[in-house]
């Protein structure tokens, strides 16, 4: 199964990326995901279920620890892989 996560962290700062946004970007860029798109108003990442769910866990924990006061996210199933374990 393939998943796509879309997320934003708050509070916003258009002048300089806040620490929680930098941490979120680092988490998804370091994760074993197939596609990552990071932008100022929204971010997406896509990959196998296990990889996306592990990245979401790290993203929530590390972004909150870095000062995020709100994290909005949506997870969508975008396709089925060869097995239920999240094969990429």
GROMACS .gro file of C-alpha atoms in nm:
model
   88
    1UNK     CA    1   0.000   0.000   0.000
    2UNK     CA    2   0.122   0.348  -0.086
    3UNK     CA    3   0.038   0.653   0.122
    4UNK     CA    4   0.065   1.026   0.068
    5UNK     CA    5   0.090   1.260   0.365
    6UNK     CA    6   0.022   1.632   0.336
    7UNK     CA    7   0.114   1.849   0.633
    8UNK     CA    8   0.173   2.198   0.765
    9UNK     CA    9   0.325   2.313   1.091
   10UNK     CA   10   0.238   2.632   1.274
   11UNK     CA   11   0.296   2.906   1.374
   12UNK     CA   12   0.389   3.046   1.034
   13UNK     CA   13   0.673   3.290   0.981
   14UNK     CA   14   0.714   3.413   0.624
   15UNK     CA   15   1.042   3.593   0.695
   16UNK     CA   16   1.236   3.295   0.825
   17UNK     CA   17   1.155   2.926   0.855
   18UNK     CA   18   1.081   2.850   1.220
   19UNK     CA   19   1.268   2.567   1.392
   20UNK     CA   20   0.965   2.335   1.382
   21UNK     CA   21   0.934   2.377   1.005
   22UNK     CA   22   1.305   2.306   0.955
   23UNK     CA   23   1.276   1.992   1.169
   24UNK     CA   24   0.970   1.873   0.975
   25UNK     CA   25   1.157   1.920   0.647
   26UNK     CA   26   1.460   1.731   0.781
   27UNK     CA   27   1.240   1.440   0.893
   28UNK     CA   28   1.070   1.389   0.558
   29UNK     CA   29   1.388   1.444   0.357
   30UNK     CA   30   1.575   1.186   0.567
   31UNK     CA   31   1.293   0.930   0.554
   32UNK     CA   32   1.297   0.651   0.296
   33UNK     CA   33   1.020   0.807   0.087
   34UNK     CA   34   0.977   0.807  -0.290
   35UNK     CA   35   0.857   1.163  -0.332
   36UNK     CA   36   0.895   1.470  -0.111
   37UNK     CA   37   0.775   1.821  -0.194
   38UNK     CA   38   0.845   2.087   0.069
   39UNK     CA   39   0.700   2.436   0.034
   40UNK     CA   40   0.622   2.741   0.246
   41UNK     CA   41   0.249   2.666   0.281
   42UNK     CA   42   0.230   2.290   0.252
   43UNK     CA   43   0.438   1.978   0.226
   44UNK     CA   44   0.376   1.636   0.076
   45UNK     CA   45   0.557   1.306   0.094
   46UNK     CA   46   0.473   0.971  -0.058
   47UNK     CA   47   0.595   0.617  -0.014
   48UNK     CA   48   0.523   0.277   0.131
   49UNK     CA   49   0.286   0.264   0.427
   50UNK     CA   50   0.550   0.167   0.684
   51UNK     CA   51   0.787   0.440   0.570
   52UNK     CA   52   0.520   0.712   0.565
   53UNK     CA   53   0.379   0.614   0.903
   54UNK     CA   54   0.726   0.608   1.060
   55UNK     CA   55   0.797   0.951   0.911
   56UNK     CA   56   0.465   1.088   1.042
   57UNK     CA   57   0.547   0.962   1.393
   58UNK     CA   58   0.889   1.129   1.385
   59UNK     CA   59   0.749   1.443   1.227
   60UNK     CA   60   0.485   1.487   1.499
   61UNK     CA   61   0.720   1.418   1.787
   62UNK     CA   62   1.014   1.625   1.664
   63UNK     CA   63   0.810   1.922   1.531
   64UNK     CA   64   0.618   1.955   1.858
   65UNK     CA   65   0.943   1.935   2.054
   66UNK     CA   66   1.085   2.211   1.829
   67UNK     CA   67   0.798   2.450   1.907
   68UNK     CA   68   0.511   2.370   1.672
   69UNK     CA   69   0.179   2.468   1.827
   70UNK     CA   70  -0.032   2.303   1.557
   71UNK     CA   71   0.034   2.038   1.297
   72UNK     CA   72  -0.230   1.972   1.035
   73UNK     CA   73  -0.196   1.656   0.836
   74UNK     CA   74  -0.386   1.436   0.600
   75UNK     CA   75  -0.293   1.083   0.499
   76UNK     CA   76  -0.435   0.929   0.182
   77UNK     CA   77  -0.403   0.585   0.031
   78UNK     CA   78  -0.275   0.636  -0.324
   79UNK     CA   79  -0.227   0.279  -0.438
   80UNK     CA   80  -0.175  -0.077  -0.333
   81UNK     CA   81   0.167  -0.243  -0.327
   82UNK     CA   82   0.260  -0.606  -0.347
   83UNK     CA   83   0.194  -0.667   0.022
   84UNK     CA   84   0.019  -0.522   0.326
   85UNK     CA   85   0.349  -0.438   0.496
   86UNK     CA   86   0.408  -0.122   0.292
   87UNK     CA   87   0.648  -0.249   0.028
   88UNK     CA   88   0.780   0.038  -0.180
   0.00000   0.00000   0.00000
